[in-house]
Amino acid sequence: MQPRGPRLGMVAGEASGDVLAAELLCGLRQRWPALAAAGVAGPAMQAQGCTAWWPSERLAVRGYVEVLRHYAEIVGIRRALRARWLHDRPDLFIGVDAPDFNLPLAADLRAAGVPTVQFVAPAIWAWRPERAALIRRACDHVLCVFPFEPALLAEHGIAATFVGHPLAAVIPRQPDRAAARAALGLPADTPVVALLPGSRRAEIAHLLLRFLAAAQHMRREQPRLAFVLPAVPHLHDAIAAQVAATPAATAVRVLRGQSHRALAACDVALVASGTATLETALFQRPMVIAYHMHPLSWWLTRRKMRQPWVGLPNILAGDFVVPELLQEAATPAALARETLAWLDEGDSARARRAALQARFAALHQTLQRDTVALAVRAIEPLLQRGPAVV
């Protein structure tokens, strides 16, 4: 009879978390081939053998008002997971990003003797520093994707390890623009703009039409421009239908996934604030960061912010290295103007692009580590310990 492998409870709350969790799960299964995992999972995790009791997209909500609309469903999922895992305790719980969902769940499981890990530290250095107390109560260990985070968490008595950012290992140091364009059927000499309006339904609702209107503004200025819009697979058809109903339909090509290929192929990206901004930076592409949400959500979010930036490239640089157009500032005309500025062929614009590329290349080097190996090494003592008898 084969020995039983470790049993993991896992929760990833959106497309980017699903990818991170899948990479980690692959490494853990190499170390423990009989490992089993179940919980809230997206397609990438499921491809690695994780059983999805709920799909990740059910938790892909951002903004206070938007969360309230789905509050009953989200809380119901968390209660069901808590009851199931307290009745049949896993050897380890791993929450991937989604801290508002994962930390309260992890705190309850840890109190019951289940070891807990949070992969991606909540950004207490950017906003909501009061969460440090909950992290300390909820997590046996935090896997950090940015190098300054372990020391910051240590100040609050939280054990943490910098494991690098998995995207830095996946994205090549020298993206092949020509190969990406060939794969997408794009001409080599056509200026290409990538439109990334987010992976959540609320983001699409607030940003897609703004981005499409901005594309129309840009086409009037530069008729040769081509646009690619990589859509997360479960929203592809809805996004394609919205694009088809606008004047931008003839200029914008909607892709099913393929965000990395779109970023490799493009000259500049118009991108929603979030993980996609870091992906764009690792592809060394100029960008304009945009965001828009319900006015009440925006007002509450602004009150919690500790820094003047919202985009990860700017936060990590400590400066506005790329433009941010948020809320009322995110008009189609302004989005178009700032995006076209990156395509200017003047000497100052060329120097600006070169400086940004050098900065992003240095960031890539900083973040690139053997993430999975470091994460497995940090997790192994907790898996060896297993659930405590309480």
mmCIF file of N, CA and C in Angstrom, residues 197-318:
data_model
loop_
_atom_site.group_PDB
_atom_site.id
_atom_site.type_symbol
_atom_site.label_atom_id
_atom_site.label_comp_id
_atom_site.label_asym_id
_atom_site.label_seq_id
_atom_site.Cartn_x
_atom_site.Cartn_y
_atom_site.Cartn_z
ATOM 1 N N PRO A 197 -7.415 45.363 -18.854
ATOM 2 C CA PRO A 197 -8.355 46.029 -17.943
ATOM 3 C C PRO A 197 -8.688 45.243 -16.679
ATOM 4 N N GLY A 198 -7.918 44.198 -16.362
ATOM 5 C CA GLY A 198 -8.126 43.468 -15.118
ATOM 6 C C GLY A 198 -8.675 42.082 -15.336
ATOM 7 N N SER A 199 -8.712 41.317 -14.236
ATOM 8 C CA SER A 199 -9.190 39.938 -14.297
ATOM 9 C C SER A 199 -10.466 39.720 -13.496
ATOM 10 N N ARG A 200 -10.945 40.760 -12.813
ATOM 11 C CA ARG A 200 -12.172 40.644 -12.031
ATOM 12 C C ARG A 200 -13.327 41.290 -12.794
ATOM 13 N N ARG A 201 -14.532 40.791 -12.541
ATOM 14 C CA ARG A 201 -15.702 41.351 -13.227
ATOM 15 C C ARG A 201 -15.885 42.834 -12.913
ATOM 16 N N ALA A 202 -15.652 43.216 -11.648
ATOM 17 C CA ALA A 202 -15.831 44.624 -11.281
ATOM 18 C C ALA A 202 -14.818 45.509 -11.989
ATOM 19 N N GLU A 203 -13.581 45.034 -12.132
ATOM 20 C CA GLU A 203 -12.576 45.804 -12.860
ATOM 21 C C GLU A 203 -12.991 45.980 -14.314
ATOM 22 N N ILE A 204 -13.452 44.902 -14.921
ATOM 23 C CA ILE A 204 -13.905 44.978 -16.315
ATOM 24 C C ILE A 204 -15.041 45.985 -16.453
ATOM 25 N N ALA A 205 -15.967 45.939 -15.498
ATOM 26 C CA ALA A 205 -17.119 46.839 -15.557
ATOM 27 C C ALA A 205 -16.697 48.302 -15.486
ATOM 28 N N HIS A 206 -15.656 48.585 -14.705
ATOM 29 C CA HIS A 206 -15.231 49.972 -14.524
ATOM 30 C C HIS A 206 -14.212 50.440 -15.561
ATOM 31 N N LEU A 207 -13.436 49.520 -16.140
ATOM 32 C CA LEU A 207 -12.300 49.941 -16.950
ATOM 33 C C LEU A 207 -12.396 49.602 -18.429
ATOM 34 N N LEU A 208 -13.107 48.537 -18.788
ATOM 35 C CA LEU A 208 -13.055 48.083 -20.178
ATOM 36 C C LEU A 208 -13.484 49.173 -21.150
ATOM 37 N N LEU A 209 -14.644 49.783 -20.926
ATOM 38 C CA LEU A 209 -15.126 50.793 -21.871
ATOM 39 C C LEU A 209 -14.216 52.012 -21.894
ATOM 40 N N ARG A 210 -13.610 52.359 -20.746
ATOM 41 C CA ARG A 210 -12.649 53.467 -20.722
ATOM 42 C C ARG A 210 -11.436 53.135 -21.597
ATOM 43 N N PHE A 211 -10.949 51.907 -21.480
ATOM 44 C CA PHE A 211 -9.786 51.502 -22.265
ATOM 45 C C PHE A 211 -10.118 51.483 -23.759
ATOM 46 N N LEU A 212 -11.311 51.002 -24.098
ATOM 47 C CA LEU A 212 -11.701 50.960 -25.508
ATOM 48 C C LEU A 212 -11.876 52.365 -26.074
ATOM 49 N N ALA A 213 -12.443 53.257 -25.277
ATOM 50 C CA ALA A 213 -12.565 54.647 -25.731
ATOM 51 C C ALA A 213 -11.189 55.284 -25.892
ATOM 52 N N ALA A 214 -10.268 54.960 -24.979
ATOM 53 C CA ALA A 214 -8.900 55.461 -25.108
ATOM 54 C C ALA A 214 -8.255 54.933 -26.382
ATOM 55 N N ALA A 215 -8.515 53.665 -26.716
ATOM 56 C CA ALA A 215 -7.980 53.104 -27.956
ATOM 57 C C ALA A 215 -8.477 53.884 -29.169
ATOM 58 N N GLN A 216 -9.750 54.276 -29.145
ATOM 59 C CA GLN A 216 -10.289 55.076 -30.241
ATOM 60 C C GLN A 216 -9.587 56.425 -30.351
ATOM 61 N N HIS A 217 -9.340 57.068 -29.202
ATOM 62 C CA HIS A 217 -8.588 58.330 -29.204
ATOM 63 C C HIS A 217 -7.211 58.120 -29.832
ATOM 64 N N MET A 218 -6.540 57.044 -29.441
ATOM 65 C CA MET A 218 -5.189 56.791 -29.945
ATOM 66 C C MET A 218 -5.176 56.514 -31.434
ATOM 67 N N ARG A 219 -6.183 55.779 -31.905
ATOM 68 C CA ARG A 219 -6.243 55.472 -33.337
ATOM 69 C C ARG A 219 -6.456 56.735 -34.183
ATOM 70 N N ARG A 220 -7.187 57.678 -33.631
ATOM 71 C CA ARG A 220 -7.367 58.932 -34.364
ATOM 72 C C ARG A 220 -6.032 59.664 -34.498
ATOM 73 N N GLU A 221 -5.187 59.565 -33.492
ATOM 74 C CA GLU A 221 -3.869 60.204 -33.527
ATOM 75 C C GLU A 221 -2.883 59.405 -34.372
ATOM 76 N N GLN A 222 -2.933 58.061 -34.223
ATOM 77 C CA GLN A 222 -1.988 57.189 -34.932
ATOM 78 C C GLN A 222 -2.767 56.020 -35.552
ATOM 79 N N PRO A 223 -3.251 56.160 -36.770
ATOM 80 C CA PRO A 223 -4.112 55.128 -37.385
ATOM 81 C C PRO A 223 -3.443 53.764 -37.543
ATOM 82 N N ARG A 224 -2.102 53.697 -37.495
ATOM 83 C CA ARG A 224 -1.422 52.418 -37.676
ATOM 84 C C ARG A 224 -1.412 51.574 -36.405
ATOM 85 N N LEU A 225 -1.826 52.106 -35.298
ATOM 86 C CA LEU A 225 -1.757 51.369 -34.039
ATOM 87 C C LEU A 225 -2.601 50.098 -34.089
ATOM 88 N N ALA A 226 -2.050 49.043 -33.501
ATOM 89 C CA ALA A 226 -2.799 47.805 -33.289
ATOM 90 C C ALA A 226 -2.956 47.586 -31.798
ATOM 91 N N PHE A 227 -4.069 46.962 -31.396
ATOM 92 C CA PHE A 227 -4.359 46.740 -29.980
ATOM 93 C C PHE A 227 -4.643 45.255 -29.747
ATOM 94 N N VAL A 228 -4.084 44.725 -28.662
ATOM 95 C CA VAL A 228 -4.393 43.363 -28.234
ATOM 96 C C VAL A 228 -4.916 43.425 -26.805
ATOM 97 N N LEU A 229 -5.932 42.648 -26.545
ATOM 98 C CA LEU A 229 -6.559 42.640 -25.223
ATOM 99 C C LEU A 229 -6.645 41.188 -24.736
ATOM 100 N N PRO A 230 -5.703 40.746 -23.907
ATOM 101 C CA PRO A 230 -5.783 39.381 -23.369
ATOM 102 C C PRO A 230 -6.837 39.303 -22.271
ATOM 103 N N ALA A 231 -7.810 38.446 -22.459
ATOM 104 C CA ALA A 231 -8.913 38.306 -21.504
ATOM 105 C C ALA A 231 -8.759 36.996 -20.746
ATOM 106 N N VAL A 232 -8.988 37.026 -19.433
ATOM 107 C CA VAL A 232 -8.964 35.777 -18.681
ATOM 108 C C VAL A 232 -10.033 34.862 -19.277
ATOM 109 N N PRO A 233 -9.728 33.574 -19.390
ATOM 110 C CA PRO A 233 -10.613 32.679 -20.160
ATOM 111 C C PRO A 233 -12.077 32.704 -19.744
ATOM 112 N N HIS A 234 -12.356 32.752 -18.433
ATOM 113 C CA HIS A 234 -13.767 32.665 -18.027
ATOM 114 C C HIS A 234 -14.543 33.943 -18.322
ATOM 115 N N LEU A 235 -13.844 35.034 -18.666
ATOM 116 C CA LEU A 235 -14.525 36.280 -19.042
ATOM 117 C C LEU A 235 -14.354 36.610 -20.521
ATOM 118 N N HIS A 236 -13.680 35.747 -21.255
ATOM 119 C CA HIS A 236 -13.354 36.065 -22.645
ATOM 120 C C HIS A 236 -14.591 36.392 -23.478
ATOM 121 N N ASP A 237 -15.596 35.546 -23.438
ATOM 122 C CA ASP A 237 -16.757 35.734 -24.307
ATOM 123 C C ASP A 237 -17.507 37.018 -23.975
ATOM 124 N N ALA A 238 -17.640 37.314 -22.679
ATOM 125 C CA ALA A 238 -18.330 38.540 -22.281
ATOM 126 C C ALA A 238 -17.545 39.770 -22.719
ATOM 127 N N ILE A 239 -16.224 39.722 -22.571
ATOM 128 C CA ILE A 239 -15.392 40.849 -22.988
ATOM 129 C C ILE A 239 -15.436 41.014 -24.503
ATOM 130 N N ALA A 240 -15.325 39.906 -25.230
ATOM 131 C CA ALA A 240 -15.361 39.971 -26.696
ATOM 132 C C ALA A 240 -16.670 40.568 -27.187
ATOM 133 N N ALA A 241 -17.771 40.219 -26.513
ATOM 134 C CA ALA A 241 -19.069 40.761 -26.906
ATOM 135 C C ALA A 241 -19.125 42.267 -26.671
ATOM 136 N N GLN A 242 -18.564 42.733 -25.549
ATOM 137 C CA GLN A 242 -18.551 44.171 -25.284
ATOM 138 C C GLN A 242 -17.682 44.907 -26.296
ATOM 139 N N VAL A 243 -16.535 44.343 -26.617
ATOM 140 C CA VAL A 243 -15.656 44.975 -27.602
ATOM 141 C C VAL A 243 -16.358 45.060 -28.953
ATOM 142 N N ALA A 244 -17.038 43.986 -29.349
ATOM 143 C CA ALA A 244 -17.706 43.946 -30.649
ATOM 144 C C ALA A 244 -18.799 44.999 -30.775
ATOM 145 N N ALA A 245 -19.329 45.443 -29.643
ATOM 146 C CA ALA A 245 -20.427 46.416 -29.666
ATOM 147 C C ALA A 245 -19.935 47.861 -29.643
ATOM 148 N N THR A 246 -18.616 48.075 -29.731
ATOM 149 C CA THR A 246 -18.063 49.427 -29.673
ATOM 150 C C THR A 246 -17.364 49.768 -30.983
ATOM 151 N N PRO A 247 -17.110 51.059 -31.221
ATOM 152 C CA PRO A 247 -16.374 51.454 -32.435
ATOM 153 C C PRO A 247 -14.948 50.917 -32.467
ATOM 154 N N ALA A 248 -14.417 50.478 -31.301
ATOM 155 C CA ALA A 248 -13.049 49.967 -31.255
ATOM 156 C C ALA A 248 -12.935 48.548 -31.791
ATOM 157 N N ALA A 249 -14.049 47.934 -32.141
ATOM 158 C CA ALA A 249 -14.056 46.517 -32.511
ATOM 159 C C ALA A 249 -13.086 46.196 -33.641
ATOM 160 N N THR A 250 -12.950 47.081 -34.595
ATOM 161 C CA THR A 250 -12.092 46.781 -35.749
ATOM 162 C C THR A 250 -10.612 46.893 -35.409
ATOM 163 N N ALA A 251 -10.283 47.583 -34.320
ATOM 164 C CA ALA A 251 -8.876 47.817 -33.986
ATOM 165 C C ALA A 251 -8.359 46.925 -32.877
ATOM 166 N N VAL A 252 -9.261 46.389 -32.046
ATOM 167 C CA VAL A 252 -8.855 45.653 -30.842
ATOM 168 C C VAL A 252 -9.069 44.165 -31.055
ATOM 169 N N ARG A 253 -8.012 43.407 -30.885
ATOM 170 C CA ARG A 253 -8.091 41.951 -30.994
ATOM 171 C C ARG A 253 -8.136 41.353 -29.598
ATOM 172 N N VAL A 254 -9.206 40.644 -29.283
ATOM 173 C CA VAL A 254 -9.377 40.029 -27.963
ATOM 174 C C VAL A 254 -8.773 38.631 -27.990
ATOM 175 N N LEU A 255 -7.864 38.371 -27.062
ATOM 176 C CA LEU A 255 -7.199 37.082 -26.961
ATOM 177 C C LEU A 255 -7.805 36.279 -25.817
ATOM 178 N N ARG A 256 -7.789 34.989 -25.953
ATOM 179 C CA ARG A 256 -8.194 34.118 -24.840
ATOM 180 C C ARG A 256 -6.945 33.824 -24.017
ATOM 181 N N GLY A 257 -6.794 34.519 -22.882
ATOM 182 C CA GLY A 257 -5.563 34.400 -22.119
ATOM 183 C C GLY A 257 -4.411 35.046 -22.872
ATOM 184 N N GLN A 258 -3.231 34.416 -22.826
ATOM 185 C CA GLN A 258 -2.038 34.861 -23.558
ATOM 186 C C GLN A 258 -1.557 36.253 -23.139
ATOM 187 N N SER A 259 -1.742 36.595 -21.867
ATOM 188 C CA SER A 259 -1.312 37.925 -21.429
ATOM 189 C C SER A 259 0.196 38.093 -21.572
ATOM 190 N N HIS A 260 0.964 37.057 -21.292
ATOM 191 C CA HIS A 260 2.420 37.188 -21.404
ATOM 192 C C HIS A 260 2.848 37.360 -22.857
ATOM 193 N N ARG A 261 2.184 36.672 -23.757
ATOM 194 C CA ARG A 261 2.510 36.849 -25.172
ATOM 195 C C ARG A 261 2.148 38.266 -25.627
ATOM 196 N N ALA A 262 1.032 38.781 -25.143
ATOM 197 C CA ALA A 262 0.636 40.153 -25.498
ATOM 198 C C ALA A 262 1.636 41.168 -24.970
ATOM 199 N N LEU A 263 2.112 40.958 -23.736
ATOM 200 C CA LEU A 263 3.078 41.891 -23.167
ATOM 201 C C LEU A 263 4.422 41.808 -23.878
ATOM 202 N N ALA A 264 4.817 40.609 -24.274
ATOM 203 C CA ALA A 264 6.065 40.472 -25.023
ATOM 204 C C ALA A 264 5.964 41.156 -26.384
ATOM 205 N N ALA A 265 4.784 41.114 -26.972
ATOM 206 C CA ALA A 265 4.604 41.656 -28.324
ATOM 207 C C ALA A 265 4.444 43.171 -28.356
ATOM 208 N N CYS A 266 3.980 43.763 -27.265
ATOM 209 C CA CYS A 266 3.557 45.166 -27.317
ATOM 210 C C CYS A 266 4.733 46.138 -27.194
ATOM 211 N N ASP A 267 4.444 47.394 -27.545
ATOM 212 C CA ASP A 267 5.382 48.488 -27.318
ATOM 213 C C ASP A 267 5.075 49.226 -26.026
ATOM 214 N N VAL A 268 3.811 49.221 -25.626
ATOM 215 C CA VAL A 268 3.369 49.903 -24.409
ATOM 216 C C VAL A 268 2.075 49.234 -23.958
ATOM 217 N N ALA A 269 1.815 49.301 -22.655
ATOM 218 C CA ALA A 269 0.606 48.678 -22.114
ATOM 219 C C ALA A 269 -0.202 49.695 -21.328
ATOM 220 N N LEU A 270 -1.509 49.592 -21.465
ATOM 221 C CA LEU A 270 -2.468 50.309 -20.622
ATOM 222 C C LEU A 270 -3.059 49.250 -19.709
ATOM 223 N N VAL A 271 -2.800 49.360 -18.397
ATOM 224 C CA VAL A 271 -3.016 48.208 -17.523
ATOM 225 C C VAL A 271 -3.667 48.610 -16.208
ATOM 226 N N ALA A 272 -4.581 47.765 -15.747
ATOM 227 C CA ALA A 272 -5.227 47.984 -14.457
ATOM 228 C C ALA A 272 -4.238 47.739 -13.330
ATOM 229 N N SER A 273 -4.311 48.548 -12.295
ATOM 230 C CA SER A 273 -3.440 48.361 -11.139
ATOM 231 C C SER A 273 -3.636 46.967 -10.557
ATOM 232 N N GLY A 274 -2.533 46.299 -10.257
ATOM 233 C CA GLY A 274 -2.576 44.942 -9.726
ATOM 234 C C GLY A 274 -1.343 44.182 -10.172
ATOM 235 N N THR A 275 -1.403 42.861 -10.078
ATOM 236 C CA THR A 275 -0.251 42.031 -10.429
ATOM 237 C C THR A 275 0.186 42.243 -11.870
ATOM 238 N N ALA A 276 -0.750 42.561 -12.760
ATOM 239 C CA ALA A 276 -0.393 42.745 -14.176
ATOM 240 C C ALA A 276 0.605 43.881 -14.366
ATOM 241 N N THR A 277 0.624 44.862 -13.468
ATOM 242 C CA THR A 277 1.608 45.939 -13.599
ATOM 243 C C THR A 277 3.015 45.410 -13.344
ATOM 244 N N LEU A 278 3.152 44.468 -12.407
ATOM 245 C CA LEU A 278 4.463 43.862 -12.167
ATOM 246 C C LEU A 278 4.872 42.994 -13.354
ATOM 247 N N GLU A 279 3.926 42.248 -13.913
ATOM 248 C CA GLU A 279 4.225 41.456 -15.103
ATOM 249 C C GLU A 279 4.713 42.359 -16.234
ATOM 250 N N THR A 280 4.050 43.477 -16.432
ATOM 251 C CA THR A 280 4.450 44.412 -17.480
ATOM 252 C C THR A 280 5.859 44.930 -17.233
ATOM 253 N N ALA A 281 6.171 45.248 -15.973
ATOM 254 C CA ALA A 281 7.516 45.720 -15.634
ATOM 255 C C ALA A 281 8.567 44.647 -15.909
ATOM 256 N N LEU A 282 8.248 43.383 -15.588
ATOM 257 C CA LEU A 282 9.209 42.304 -15.824
ATOM 258 C C LEU A 282 9.406 42.051 -17.315
ATOM 259 N N PHE A 283 8.420 42.385 -18.125
ATOM 260 C CA PHE A 283 8.591 42.334 -19.576
ATOM 261 C C PHE A 283 9.300 43.586 -20.100
ATOM 262 N N GLN A 284 9.638 44.500 -19.195
ATOM 263 C CA GLN A 284 10.377 45.726 -19.511
ATOM 264 C C GLN A 284 9.631 46.598 -20.515
ATOM 265 N N ARG A 285 8.315 46.647 -20.348
ATOM 266 C CA ARG A 285 7.496 47.459 -21.240
ATOM 267 C C ARG A 285 7.024 48.713 -20.505
ATOM 268 N N PRO A 286 7.039 49.866 -21.161
ATOM 269 C CA PRO A 286 6.419 51.055 -20.581
ATOM 270 C C PRO A 286 4.932 50.824 -20.381
ATOM 271 N N MET A 287 4.362 51.559 -19.450
ATOM 272 C CA MET A 287 2.937 51.341 -19.172
ATOM 273 C C MET A 287 2.301 52.600 -18.624
ATOM 274 N N VAL A 288 0.994 52.613 -18.679
ATOM 275 C CA VAL A 288 0.166 53.574 -17.958
ATOM 276 C C VAL A 288 -0.742 52.747 -17.054
ATOM 277 N N ILE A 289 -0.724 53.055 -15.759
ATOM 278 C CA ILE A 289 -1.527 52.327 -14.785
ATOM 279 C C ILE A 289 -2.828 53.088 -14.556
ATOM 280 N N ALA A 290 -3.938 52.352 -14.575
ATOM 281 C CA ALA A 290 -5.242 52.978 -14.370
ATOM 282 C C ALA A 290 -6.048 52.173 -13.370
ATOM 283 N N TYR A 291 -6.956 52.864 -12.702
ATOM 284 C CA TYR A 291 -7.922 52.144 -11.871
ATOM 285 C C TYR A 291 -9.147 53.013 -11.645
ATOM 286 N N HIS A 292 -10.281 52.330 -11.498
ATOM 287 C CA HIS A 292 -11.538 53.013 -11.201
ATOM 288 C C HIS A 292 -12.430 52.039 -10.457
ATOM 289 N N MET A 293 -13.093 52.524 -9.424
ATOM 290 C CA MET A 293 -13.994 51.680 -8.645
ATOM 291 C C MET A 293 -15.176 52.514 -8.164
ATOM 292 N N HIS A 294 -16.089 51.889 -7.473
ATOM 293 C CA HIS A 294 -17.227 52.610 -6.910
ATOM 294 C C HIS A 294 -16.714 53.774 -6.052
ATOM 295 N N PRO A 295 -17.339 54.951 -6.136
ATOM 296 C CA PRO A 295 -16.831 56.113 -5.399
ATOM 297 C C PRO A 295 -16.671 55.876 -3.901
ATOM 298 N N LEU A 296 -17.591 55.155 -3.273
ATOM 299 C CA LEU A 296 -17.456 54.896 -1.844
ATOM 300 C C LEU A 296 -16.259 53.985 -1.568
ATOM 301 N N SER A 297 -16.076 52.969 -2.394
ATOM 302 C CA SER A 297 -14.903 52.097 -2.245
ATOM 303 C C SER A 297 -13.619 52.900 -2.380
ATOM 304 N N TRP A 298 -13.604 53.824 -3.339
ATOM 305 C CA TRP A 298 -12.408 54.643 -3.548
ATOM 306 C C TRP A 298 -12.143 55.532 -2.336
ATOM 307 N N TRP A 299 -13.170 56.130 -1.791
ATOM 308 C CA TRP A 299 -13.003 57.010 -0.630
ATOM 309 C C TRP A 299 -12.449 56.218 0.564
ATOM 310 N N LEU A 300 -12.978 55.033 0.797
ATOM 311 C CA LEU A 300 -12.503 54.215 1.906
ATOM 312 C C LEU A 300 -11.074 53.725 1.665
ATOM 313 N N THR A 301 -10.774 53.362 0.429
ATOM 314 C CA THR A 301 -9.428 52.892 0.107
ATOM 315 C C THR A 301 -8.408 53.995 0.305
ATOM 316 N N ARG A 302 -8.709 55.196 -0.152
ATOM 317 C CA ARG A 302 -7.774 56.326 -0.023
ATOM 318 C C ARG A 302 -7.439 56.604 1.431
ATOM 319 N N ARG A 303 -8.398 56.417 2.325
ATOM 320 C CA ARG A 303 -8.161 56.687 3.747
ATOM 321 C C ARG A 303 -7.175 55.694 4.360
ATOM 322 N N LYS A 304 -7.064 54.498 3.763
ATOM 323 C CA LYS A 304 -6.200 53.448 4.312
ATOM 324 C C LYS A 304 -4.796 53.458 3.705
ATOM 325 N N MET A 305 -4.590 54.217 2.629
ATOM 326 C CA MET A 305 -3.304 54.183 1.934
ATOM 327 C C MET A 305 -2.222 54.908 2.722
ATOM 328 N N ARG A 306 -1.019 54.323 2.715
ATOM 329 C CA ARG A 306 0.120 54.908 3.431
ATOM 330 C C ARG A 306 1.145 55.503 2.486
ATOM 331 N N GLN A 307 1.001 55.300 1.184
ATOM 332 C CA GLN A 307 1.975 55.771 0.211
ATOM 333 C C GLN A 307 1.254 56.496 -0.924
ATOM 334 N N PRO A 308 1.973 57.326 -1.655
ATOM 335 C CA PRO A 308 1.322 58.071 -2.743
ATOM 336 C C PRO A 308 1.104 57.266 -4.005
ATOM 337 N N TRP A 309 1.633 56.036 -4.064
ATOM 338 C CA TRP A 309 1.519 55.226 -5.280
ATOM 339 C C TRP A 309 0.572 54.058 -5.040
ATOM 340 N N VAL A 310 -0.039 53.569 -6.112
ATOM 341 C CA VAL A 310 -0.837 52.349 -6.030
ATOM 342 C C VAL A 310 -0.259 51.232 -6.897
ATOM 343 N N GLY A 311 0.456 51.581 -7.964
ATOM 344 C CA GLY A 311 1.016 50.588 -8.870
ATOM 345 C C GLY A 311 2.286 49.978 -8.303
ATOM 346 N N LEU A 312 2.422 48.649 -8.406
ATOM 347 C CA LEU A 312 3.596 47.970 -7.861
ATOM 348 C C LEU A 312 4.918 48.498 -8.419
ATOM 349 N N PRO A 313 5.045 48.766 -9.730
ATOM 350 C CA PRO A 313 6.329 49.294 -10.203
ATOM 351 C C PRO A 313 6.715 50.600 -9.515
ATOM 352 N N ASN A 314 5.743 51.475 -9.284
ATOM 353 C CA ASN A 314 6.039 52.745 -8.614
ATOM 354 C C ASN A 314 6.331 52.539 -7.133
ATOM 355 N N ILE A 315 5.590 51.645 -6.492
ATOM 356 C CA ILE A 315 5.832 51.363 -5.076
ATOM 357 C C ILE A 315 7.239 50.812 -4.876
ATOM 358 N N LEU A 316 7.636 49.870 -5.726
ATOM 359 C CA LEU A 316 8.948 49.252 -5.581
ATOM 360 C C LEU A 316 10.072 50.219 -5.932
ATOM 361 N N ALA A 317 9.805 51.149 -6.846
ATOM 362 C CA ALA A 317 10.809 52.146 -7.206
ATOM 363 C C ALA A 317 10.824 53.315 -6.237
ATOM 364 N N GLY A 318 9.734 53.488 -5.482
ATOM 365 C CA GLY A 318 9.636 54.647 -4.590
ATOM 366 C C GLY A 318 9.504 55.949 -5.347
#
